[in-house]
Short mmCIF file of C-alpha atoms in Angstrom, two decimals:
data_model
loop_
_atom_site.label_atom_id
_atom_site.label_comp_id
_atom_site.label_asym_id
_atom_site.label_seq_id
_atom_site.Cartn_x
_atom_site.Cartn_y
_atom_site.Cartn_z
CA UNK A 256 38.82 -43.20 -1.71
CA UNK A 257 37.76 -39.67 -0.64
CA UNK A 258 39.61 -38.00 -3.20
CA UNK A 259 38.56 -40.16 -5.93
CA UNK A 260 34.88 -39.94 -5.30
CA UNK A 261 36.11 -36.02 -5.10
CA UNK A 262 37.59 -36.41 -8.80
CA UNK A 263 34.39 -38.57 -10.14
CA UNK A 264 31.93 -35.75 -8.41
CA UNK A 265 33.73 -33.07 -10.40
CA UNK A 266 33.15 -35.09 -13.74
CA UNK A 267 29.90 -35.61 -12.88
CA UNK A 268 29.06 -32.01 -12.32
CA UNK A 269 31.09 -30.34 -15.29
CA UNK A 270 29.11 -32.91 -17.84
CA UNK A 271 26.38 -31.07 -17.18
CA UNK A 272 27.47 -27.77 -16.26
CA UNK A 273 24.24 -25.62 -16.92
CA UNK A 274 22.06 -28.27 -14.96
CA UNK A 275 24.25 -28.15 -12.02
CA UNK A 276 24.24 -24.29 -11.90
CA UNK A 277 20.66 -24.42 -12.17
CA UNK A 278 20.92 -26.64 -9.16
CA UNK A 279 22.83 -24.87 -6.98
CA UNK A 280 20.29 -21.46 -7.46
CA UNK A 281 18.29 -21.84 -4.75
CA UNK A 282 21.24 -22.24 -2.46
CA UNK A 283 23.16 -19.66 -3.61
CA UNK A 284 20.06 -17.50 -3.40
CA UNK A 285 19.41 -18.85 0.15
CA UNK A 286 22.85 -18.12 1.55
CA UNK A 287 23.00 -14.52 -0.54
CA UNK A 288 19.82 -13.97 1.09
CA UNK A 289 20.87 -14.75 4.68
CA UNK A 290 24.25 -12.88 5.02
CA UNK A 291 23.18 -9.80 2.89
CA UNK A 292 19.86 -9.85 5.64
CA UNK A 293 22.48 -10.58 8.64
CA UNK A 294 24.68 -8.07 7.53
CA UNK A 295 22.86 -5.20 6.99
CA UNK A 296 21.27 -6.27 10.27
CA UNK A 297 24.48 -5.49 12.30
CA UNK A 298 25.24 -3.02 10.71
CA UNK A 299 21.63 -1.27 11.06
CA UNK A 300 21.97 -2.14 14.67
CA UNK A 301 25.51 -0.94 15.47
CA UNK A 302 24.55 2.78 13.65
CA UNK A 303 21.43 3.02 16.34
CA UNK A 304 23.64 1.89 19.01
CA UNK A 305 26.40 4.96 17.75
CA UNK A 306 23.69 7.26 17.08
CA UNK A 307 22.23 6.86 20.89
CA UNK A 308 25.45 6.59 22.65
CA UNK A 309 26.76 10.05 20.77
CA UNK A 310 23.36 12.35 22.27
CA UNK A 311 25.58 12.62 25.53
CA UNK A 312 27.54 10.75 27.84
CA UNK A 313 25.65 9.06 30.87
CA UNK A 314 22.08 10.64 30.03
CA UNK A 315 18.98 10.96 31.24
CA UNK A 316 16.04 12.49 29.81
CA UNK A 317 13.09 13.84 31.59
CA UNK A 318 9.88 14.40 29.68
CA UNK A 319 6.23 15.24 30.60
CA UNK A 320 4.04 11.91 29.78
CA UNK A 321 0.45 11.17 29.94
CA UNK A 322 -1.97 10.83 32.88
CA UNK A 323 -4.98 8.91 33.84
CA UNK A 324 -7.78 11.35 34.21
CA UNK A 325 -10.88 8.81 34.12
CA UNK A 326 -11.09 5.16 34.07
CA UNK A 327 -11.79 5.10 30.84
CA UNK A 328 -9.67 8.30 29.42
CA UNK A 329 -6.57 10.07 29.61
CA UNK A 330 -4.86 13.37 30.23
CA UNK A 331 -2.06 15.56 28.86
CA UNK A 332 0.17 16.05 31.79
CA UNK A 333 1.37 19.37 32.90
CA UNK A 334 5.00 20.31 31.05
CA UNK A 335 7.86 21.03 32.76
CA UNK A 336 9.77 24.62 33.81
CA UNK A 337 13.30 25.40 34.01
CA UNK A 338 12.60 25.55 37.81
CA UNK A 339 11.90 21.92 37.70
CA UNK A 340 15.46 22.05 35.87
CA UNK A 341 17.32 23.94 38.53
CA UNK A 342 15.68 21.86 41.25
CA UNK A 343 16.91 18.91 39.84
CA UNK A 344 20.26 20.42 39.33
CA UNK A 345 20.27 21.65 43.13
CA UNK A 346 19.29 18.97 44.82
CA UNK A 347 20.26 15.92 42.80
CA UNK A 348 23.48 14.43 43.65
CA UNK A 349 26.12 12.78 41.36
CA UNK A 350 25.32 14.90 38.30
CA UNK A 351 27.25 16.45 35.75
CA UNK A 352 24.98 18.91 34.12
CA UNK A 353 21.50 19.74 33.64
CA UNK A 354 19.81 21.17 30.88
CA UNK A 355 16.15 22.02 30.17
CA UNK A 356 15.24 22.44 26.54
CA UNK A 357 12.32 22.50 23.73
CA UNK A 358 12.11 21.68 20.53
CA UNK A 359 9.79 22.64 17.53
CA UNK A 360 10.19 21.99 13.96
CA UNK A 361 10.32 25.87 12.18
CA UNK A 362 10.05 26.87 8.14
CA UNK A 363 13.61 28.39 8.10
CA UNK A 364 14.98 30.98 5.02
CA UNK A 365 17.89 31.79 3.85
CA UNK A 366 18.29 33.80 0.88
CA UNK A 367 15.76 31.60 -1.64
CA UNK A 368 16.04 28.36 0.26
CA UNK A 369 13.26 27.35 2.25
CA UNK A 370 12.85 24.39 4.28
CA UNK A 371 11.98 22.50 7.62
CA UNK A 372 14.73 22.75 10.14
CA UNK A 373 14.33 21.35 13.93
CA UNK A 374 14.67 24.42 16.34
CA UNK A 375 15.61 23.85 19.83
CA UNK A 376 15.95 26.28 22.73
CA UNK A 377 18.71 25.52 24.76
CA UNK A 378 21.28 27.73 27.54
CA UNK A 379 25.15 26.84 27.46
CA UNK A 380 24.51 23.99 30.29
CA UNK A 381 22.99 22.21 26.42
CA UNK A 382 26.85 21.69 25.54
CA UNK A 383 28.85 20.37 28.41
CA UNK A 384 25.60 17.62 28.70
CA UNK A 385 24.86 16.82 25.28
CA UNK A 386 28.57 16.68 25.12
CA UNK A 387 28.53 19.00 21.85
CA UNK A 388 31.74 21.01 21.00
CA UNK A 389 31.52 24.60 18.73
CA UNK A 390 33.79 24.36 16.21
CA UNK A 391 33.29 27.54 15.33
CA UNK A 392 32.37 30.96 17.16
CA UNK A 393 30.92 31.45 20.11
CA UNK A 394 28.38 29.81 22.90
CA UNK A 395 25.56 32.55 24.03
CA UNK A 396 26.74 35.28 25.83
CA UNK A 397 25.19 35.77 29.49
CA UNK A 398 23.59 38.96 28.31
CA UNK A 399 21.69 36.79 25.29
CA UNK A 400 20.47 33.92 27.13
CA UNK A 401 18.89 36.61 29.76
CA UNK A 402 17.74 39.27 27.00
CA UNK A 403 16.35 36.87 24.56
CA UNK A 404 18.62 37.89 21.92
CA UNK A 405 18.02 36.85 18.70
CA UNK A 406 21.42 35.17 18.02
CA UNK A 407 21.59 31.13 17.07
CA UNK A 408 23.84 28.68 16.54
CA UNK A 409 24.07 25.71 13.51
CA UNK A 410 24.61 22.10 13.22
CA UNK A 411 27.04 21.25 10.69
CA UNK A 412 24.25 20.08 8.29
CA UNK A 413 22.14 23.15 8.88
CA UNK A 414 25.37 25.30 7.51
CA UNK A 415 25.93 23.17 4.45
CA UNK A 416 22.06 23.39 3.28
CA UNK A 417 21.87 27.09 3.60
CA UNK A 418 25.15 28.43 3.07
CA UNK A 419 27.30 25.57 1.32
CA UNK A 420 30.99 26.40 1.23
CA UNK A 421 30.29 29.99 2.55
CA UNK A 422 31.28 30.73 5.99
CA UNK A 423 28.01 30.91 8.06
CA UNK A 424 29.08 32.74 10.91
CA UNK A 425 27.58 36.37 10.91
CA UNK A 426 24.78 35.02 8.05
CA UNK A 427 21.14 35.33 9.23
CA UNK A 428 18.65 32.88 8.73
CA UNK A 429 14.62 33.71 9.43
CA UNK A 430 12.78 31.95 11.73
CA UNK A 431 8.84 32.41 11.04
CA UNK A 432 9.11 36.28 11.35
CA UNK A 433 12.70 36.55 13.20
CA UNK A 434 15.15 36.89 12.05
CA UNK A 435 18.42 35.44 13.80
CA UNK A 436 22.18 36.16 13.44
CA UNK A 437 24.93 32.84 13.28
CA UNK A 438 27.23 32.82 16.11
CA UNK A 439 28.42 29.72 16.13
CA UNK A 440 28.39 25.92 14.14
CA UNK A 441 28.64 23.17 16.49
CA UNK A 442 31.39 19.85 15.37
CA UNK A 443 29.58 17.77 13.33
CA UNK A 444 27.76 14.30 15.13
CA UNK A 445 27.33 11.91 12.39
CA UNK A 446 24.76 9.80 11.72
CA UNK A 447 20.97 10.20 12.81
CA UNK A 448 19.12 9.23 15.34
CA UNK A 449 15.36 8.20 15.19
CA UNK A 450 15.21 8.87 11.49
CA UNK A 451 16.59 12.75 11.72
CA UNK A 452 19.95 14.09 11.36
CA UNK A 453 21.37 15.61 14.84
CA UNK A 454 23.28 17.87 12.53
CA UNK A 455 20.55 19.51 11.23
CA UNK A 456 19.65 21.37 13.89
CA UNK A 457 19.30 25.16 15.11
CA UNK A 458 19.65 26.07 18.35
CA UNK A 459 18.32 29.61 20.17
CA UNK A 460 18.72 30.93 23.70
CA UNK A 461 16.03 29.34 25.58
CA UNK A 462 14.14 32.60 26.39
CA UNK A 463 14.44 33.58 22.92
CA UNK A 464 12.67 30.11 22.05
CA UNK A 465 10.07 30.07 24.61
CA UNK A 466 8.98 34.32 23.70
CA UNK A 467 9.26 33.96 19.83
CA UNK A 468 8.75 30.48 18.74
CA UNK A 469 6.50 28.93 21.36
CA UNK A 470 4.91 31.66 23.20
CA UNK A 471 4.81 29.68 26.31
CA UNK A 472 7.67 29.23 29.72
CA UNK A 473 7.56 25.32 29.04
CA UNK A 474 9.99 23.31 28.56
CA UNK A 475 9.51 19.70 27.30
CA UNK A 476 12.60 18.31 28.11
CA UNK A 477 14.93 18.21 30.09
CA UNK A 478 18.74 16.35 29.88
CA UNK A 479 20.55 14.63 32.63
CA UNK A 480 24.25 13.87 32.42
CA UNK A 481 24.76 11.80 35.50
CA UNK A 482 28.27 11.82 37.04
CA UNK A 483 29.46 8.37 36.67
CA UNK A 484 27.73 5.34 34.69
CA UNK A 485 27.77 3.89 38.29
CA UNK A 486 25.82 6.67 39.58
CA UNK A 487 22.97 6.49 36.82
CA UNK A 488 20.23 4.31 38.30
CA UNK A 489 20.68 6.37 41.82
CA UNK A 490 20.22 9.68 39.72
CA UNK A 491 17.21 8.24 37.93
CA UNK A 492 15.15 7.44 41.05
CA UNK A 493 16.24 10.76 42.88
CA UNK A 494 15.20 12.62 40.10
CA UNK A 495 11.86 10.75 40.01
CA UNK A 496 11.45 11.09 43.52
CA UNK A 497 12.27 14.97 43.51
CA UNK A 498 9.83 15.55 40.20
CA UNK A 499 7.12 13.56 41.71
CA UNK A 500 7.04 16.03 44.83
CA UNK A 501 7.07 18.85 42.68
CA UNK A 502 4.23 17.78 40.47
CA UNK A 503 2.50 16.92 43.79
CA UNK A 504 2.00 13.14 42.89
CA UNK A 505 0.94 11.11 45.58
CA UNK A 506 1.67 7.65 46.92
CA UNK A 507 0.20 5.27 44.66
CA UNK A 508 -0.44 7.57 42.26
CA UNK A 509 1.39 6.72 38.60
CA UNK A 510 4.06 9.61 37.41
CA UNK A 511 2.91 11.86 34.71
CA UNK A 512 6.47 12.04 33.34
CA UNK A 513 9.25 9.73 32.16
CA UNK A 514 12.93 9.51 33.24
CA UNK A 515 14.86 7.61 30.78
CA UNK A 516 18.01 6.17 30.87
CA UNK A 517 20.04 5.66 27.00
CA UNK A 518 21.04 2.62 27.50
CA UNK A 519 17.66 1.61 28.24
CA UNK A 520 16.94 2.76 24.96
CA UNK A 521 19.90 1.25 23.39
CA UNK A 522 19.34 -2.00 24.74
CA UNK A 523 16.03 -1.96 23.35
CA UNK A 524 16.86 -0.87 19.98
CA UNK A 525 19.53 -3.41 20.20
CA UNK A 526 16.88 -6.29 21.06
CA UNK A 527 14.13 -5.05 18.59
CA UNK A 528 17.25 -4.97 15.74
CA UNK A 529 18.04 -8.50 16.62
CA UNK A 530 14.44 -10.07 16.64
CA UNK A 531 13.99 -8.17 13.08
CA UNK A 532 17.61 -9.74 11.55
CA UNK A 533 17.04 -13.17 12.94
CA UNK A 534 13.03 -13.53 11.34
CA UNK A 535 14.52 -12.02 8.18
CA UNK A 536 17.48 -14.69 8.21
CA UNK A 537 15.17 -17.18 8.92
CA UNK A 538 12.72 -16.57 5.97
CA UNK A 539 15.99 -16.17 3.75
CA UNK A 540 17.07 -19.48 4.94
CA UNK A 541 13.98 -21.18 3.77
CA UNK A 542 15.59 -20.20 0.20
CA UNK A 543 18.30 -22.60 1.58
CA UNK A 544 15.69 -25.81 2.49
CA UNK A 545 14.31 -25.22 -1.65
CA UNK A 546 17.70 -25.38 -2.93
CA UNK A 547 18.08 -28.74 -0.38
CA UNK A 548 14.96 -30.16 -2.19
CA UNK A 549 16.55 -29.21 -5.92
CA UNK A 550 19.93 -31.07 -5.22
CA UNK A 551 17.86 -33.71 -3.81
CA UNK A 552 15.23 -33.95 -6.99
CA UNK A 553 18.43 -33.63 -9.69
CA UNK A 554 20.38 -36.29 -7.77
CA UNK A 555 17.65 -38.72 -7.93
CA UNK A 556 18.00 -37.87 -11.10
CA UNK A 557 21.13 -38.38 -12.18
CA UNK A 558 20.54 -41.76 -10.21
CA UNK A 559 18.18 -42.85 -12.87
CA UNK A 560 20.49 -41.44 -15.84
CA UNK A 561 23.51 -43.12 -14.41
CA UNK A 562 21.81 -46.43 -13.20
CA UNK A 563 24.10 -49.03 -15.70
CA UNK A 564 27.25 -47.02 -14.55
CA UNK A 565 26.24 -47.71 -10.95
CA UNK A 566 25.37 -51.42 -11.89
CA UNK A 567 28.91 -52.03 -13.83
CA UNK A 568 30.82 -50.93 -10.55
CA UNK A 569 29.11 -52.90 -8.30
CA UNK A 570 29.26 -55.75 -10.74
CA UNK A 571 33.21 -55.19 -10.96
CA UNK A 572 33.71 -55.29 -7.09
CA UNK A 573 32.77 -51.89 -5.73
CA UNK A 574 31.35 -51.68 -2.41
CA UNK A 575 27.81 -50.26 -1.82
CA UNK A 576 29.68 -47.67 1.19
CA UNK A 577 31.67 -46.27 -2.08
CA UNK A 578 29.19 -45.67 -4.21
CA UNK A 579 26.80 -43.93 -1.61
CA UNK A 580 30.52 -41.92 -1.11
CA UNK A 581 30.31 -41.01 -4.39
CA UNK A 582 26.99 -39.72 -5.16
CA UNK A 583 27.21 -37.75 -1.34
CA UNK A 584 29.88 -35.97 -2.12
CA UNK A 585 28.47 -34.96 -5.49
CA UNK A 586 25.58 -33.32 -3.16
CA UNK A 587 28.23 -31.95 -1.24
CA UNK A 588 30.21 -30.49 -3.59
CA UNK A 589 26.72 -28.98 -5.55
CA UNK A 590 25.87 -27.18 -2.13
CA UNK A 591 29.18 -26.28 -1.55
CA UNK A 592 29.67 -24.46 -4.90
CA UNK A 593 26.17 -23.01 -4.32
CA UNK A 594 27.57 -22.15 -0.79
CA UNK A 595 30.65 -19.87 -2.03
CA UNK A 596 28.63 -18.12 -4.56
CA UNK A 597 26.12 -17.05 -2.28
CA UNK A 598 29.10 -15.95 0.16
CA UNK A 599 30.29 -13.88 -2.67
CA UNK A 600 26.76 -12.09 -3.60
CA UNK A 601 25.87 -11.67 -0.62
CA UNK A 602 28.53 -9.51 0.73
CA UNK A 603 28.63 -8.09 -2.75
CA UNK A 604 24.93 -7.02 -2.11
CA UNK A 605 25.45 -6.51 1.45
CA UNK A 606 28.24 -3.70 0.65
CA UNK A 607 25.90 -1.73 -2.24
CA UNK A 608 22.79 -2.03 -0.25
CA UNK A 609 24.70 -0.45 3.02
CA UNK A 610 26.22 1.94 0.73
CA UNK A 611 23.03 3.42 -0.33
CA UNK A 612 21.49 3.33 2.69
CA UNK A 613 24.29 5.25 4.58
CA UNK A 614 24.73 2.28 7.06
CA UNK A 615 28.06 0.71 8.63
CA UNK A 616 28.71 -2.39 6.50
CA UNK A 617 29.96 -4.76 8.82
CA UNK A 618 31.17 -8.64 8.20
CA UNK A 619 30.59 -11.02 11.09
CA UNK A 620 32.93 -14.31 10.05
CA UNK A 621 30.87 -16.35 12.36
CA UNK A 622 27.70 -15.31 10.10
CA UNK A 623 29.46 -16.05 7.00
CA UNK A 624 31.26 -19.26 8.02
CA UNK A 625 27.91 -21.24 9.79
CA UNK A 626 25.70 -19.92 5.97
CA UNK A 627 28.85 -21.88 4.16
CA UNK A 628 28.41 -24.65 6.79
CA UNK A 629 24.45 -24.94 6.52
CA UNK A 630 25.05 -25.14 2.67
CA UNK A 631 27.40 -28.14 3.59
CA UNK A 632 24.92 -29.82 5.72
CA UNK A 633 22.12 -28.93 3.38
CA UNK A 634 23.98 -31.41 0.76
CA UNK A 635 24.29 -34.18 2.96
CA UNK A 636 21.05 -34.08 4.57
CA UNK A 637 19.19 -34.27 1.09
CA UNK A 638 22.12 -35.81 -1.31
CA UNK A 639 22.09 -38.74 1.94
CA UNK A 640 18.56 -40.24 0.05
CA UNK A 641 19.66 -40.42 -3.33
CA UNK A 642 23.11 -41.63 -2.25
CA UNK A 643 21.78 -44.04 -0.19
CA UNK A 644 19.39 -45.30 -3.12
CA UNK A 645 22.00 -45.80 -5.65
CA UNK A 646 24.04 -47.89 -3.06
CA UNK A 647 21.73 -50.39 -2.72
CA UNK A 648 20.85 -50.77 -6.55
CA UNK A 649 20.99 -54.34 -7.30
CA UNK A 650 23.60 -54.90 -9.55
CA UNK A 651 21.68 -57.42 -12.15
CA UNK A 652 18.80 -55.36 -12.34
CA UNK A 653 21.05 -52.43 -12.40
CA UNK A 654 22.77 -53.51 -15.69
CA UNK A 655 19.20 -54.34 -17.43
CA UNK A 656 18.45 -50.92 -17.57
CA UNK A 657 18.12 -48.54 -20.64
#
């Protein structure tokens, strides 16, 4: 019986082919909508995840914050120095590096191109904790970082915009007035994180930095690579204890700094990404509860148009239980056609739109299977009232009607 209210639904629909596909529109729209949204979702949150995780292994990051100076106001806390740095590196246990650094963003020429490039002061502890390779050249010599020479070294992306296919090393690019010599290009990170490219990126002994570019001994951050992911939340509070004693903070008295672990920050981008997909799949799947109504609205329509066909088969012996059969699984099949059209345009979209944005594009089955299966259930929850209506036509009255 199945398959032959199957074989009657597919009449049905191909006599009036155009209406049907008109029909089927708002789901196909509503499940498009929901696994393009879902998709580029994941994939949005899975490039912040990568982009996080690949600033260093195990890290911590130590920045000045704000303090209370009124009740009513607020105060720019003191920055940090690289003794706070070496402190922290002394007297901290389970670490793996330690790394004090500042960053500013500096016009920066080469030859006739001029542009914004971020300029960070670093010393060599920068690569073992950022965990940042050279791919080519050299790290700062000992006499450099001491002398505040004016040598630097490139991200990947920094090398292409200035130099292209030339070989930067031993190039010089100008920094306000100074002008610095290539030593090195660091391996290229990928991606971005916060909205800027880690590759584009210059990097100058620290004491170079703090005498040419800043004009001040501060530093504004300063990196953490703990020893062990085991050992992080122990090296957070030591190193907030330790800072706090330094910056003479006393009991009861809020920190004027932060100490922040990544995967805090992951897990929070994570979240926030989540939240955002699951309101945007939710206001695509109202698309999905419109094209519900339409298959409901054209079935009671078809209802009416069909009503002496529906009267001559219960006349002739059909049960009421096959007839609802047959106009359900006309719903069904509607929402179901709408179902793997929307499958198909969505990750069609999906794809382009993560294309052009430079994001992962990544498929979840799970996603793409329960959007097919809430276009099922969309069909029988609003092809059930029409189905159920034609069923219990009565059959005399049913054959009266023009």
């Amino acid at each position: 019986m199945l398959l032959e209210s199957f074989r009657l639904a597919l009449q049905a629909i191909s006599r009036g082919a155009l209406r049907s596909l008109l029909t089927v529109l708002g789901v196909t729209i509503g499940v498009a909508a929901v696994i393009t949204m879902v998709t580029l979702g994941q994939g949005t949150t899975q490039q912040v995840s990568t982009s996080i995780s690949s600033l260093g292994s195990n890290l911590l990051m130590a920045r000045p914050g704000q303090i209370s100076s009124s009740p009513g106001g607020s105060g720019t806390a003191a920055m940090f120095r690289v003794a706070d740095a070496d402190a922290i590196e002394r007297q901290v246990q389970a670490i793996a590096g330690v790394s004090p650094t500042d960053s500013r963003s500096v016009t920066t020429v080469a030859g006739s191109i001029n542009r914004f490039t971020n300029v960070i002061g670093v010393d060599n502890r920068y690569f073992s904790v950022r965990d940042w390779t050279i791919a080519e050249g050299r790290a700062f010599s000992e006499g450099e970082l001491r002398s505040g020479a004016t040598s630097c070294i490139i991200g990947a992306e920094t090398a292409r915009q200035f130099f292209g296919s030339l070989d930067a090393l031993g190039q010089t690019l100008r920094l306000k007035k100074m002008a610095c010599r290539v030593v090195g290009t660091l391996e290229e990170k990928g991606g971005s994180t916060f909205g800027a490219s880690q590759d584009d990126v210059i990097l100058l002994p620290l004491r170079t930095f703090q005498r040419r570019i800043t004009g001040s001994e501060s530093v504004t951050l300063i990196f953490v690579a703990a020893a062990s992911e085991n050992a992080i939340t122990q090296v957070q509070s030591d190193i907030t204890s330790l800072l706090r004693e330094r910056r003479h903070i006393g009991a009861g008295e809020d920190n004027d700094f932060m100490v922040t672990d990544m995967r805090q920050i992951a897990s929070m981008a994570g979240s926030i990404m989540g939240i955002l997909t699951g309101l945007l799949a939710a206001v695509a799947g109202v698309s999905l509860l419109v094209g519900g109504i339409g298959i409901m609205n054209i079935m009671l329509v078809s209802v009416t148009e069909r009503t002496r066909e529906i009267g001559i088969r219960l006349a002739i012996g059909a049960r009421g239980s096959q007839v609802l059969a047959q106009f359900l699984v006309e719903a069904v099949v509607l929402s179901m056609v709408g179902g793997i059209l929307g499958v198909v345009i969505g990750l069609a979209l999906a794809a382009g739109i993560a294309a052009l944005l430079g994001v992962p594009f990544v498929i979840d089955p799970l996603v793409v299977l329960m959007a097919f299966g809430f276009s099922a259930l969309v069909g029988v929850a609003f092809g059930y009232f029409p189905a159920r209506h034609a069923a219990r036509l009565d059959p005399i009255e049913a054959l009266r009607h023009e």
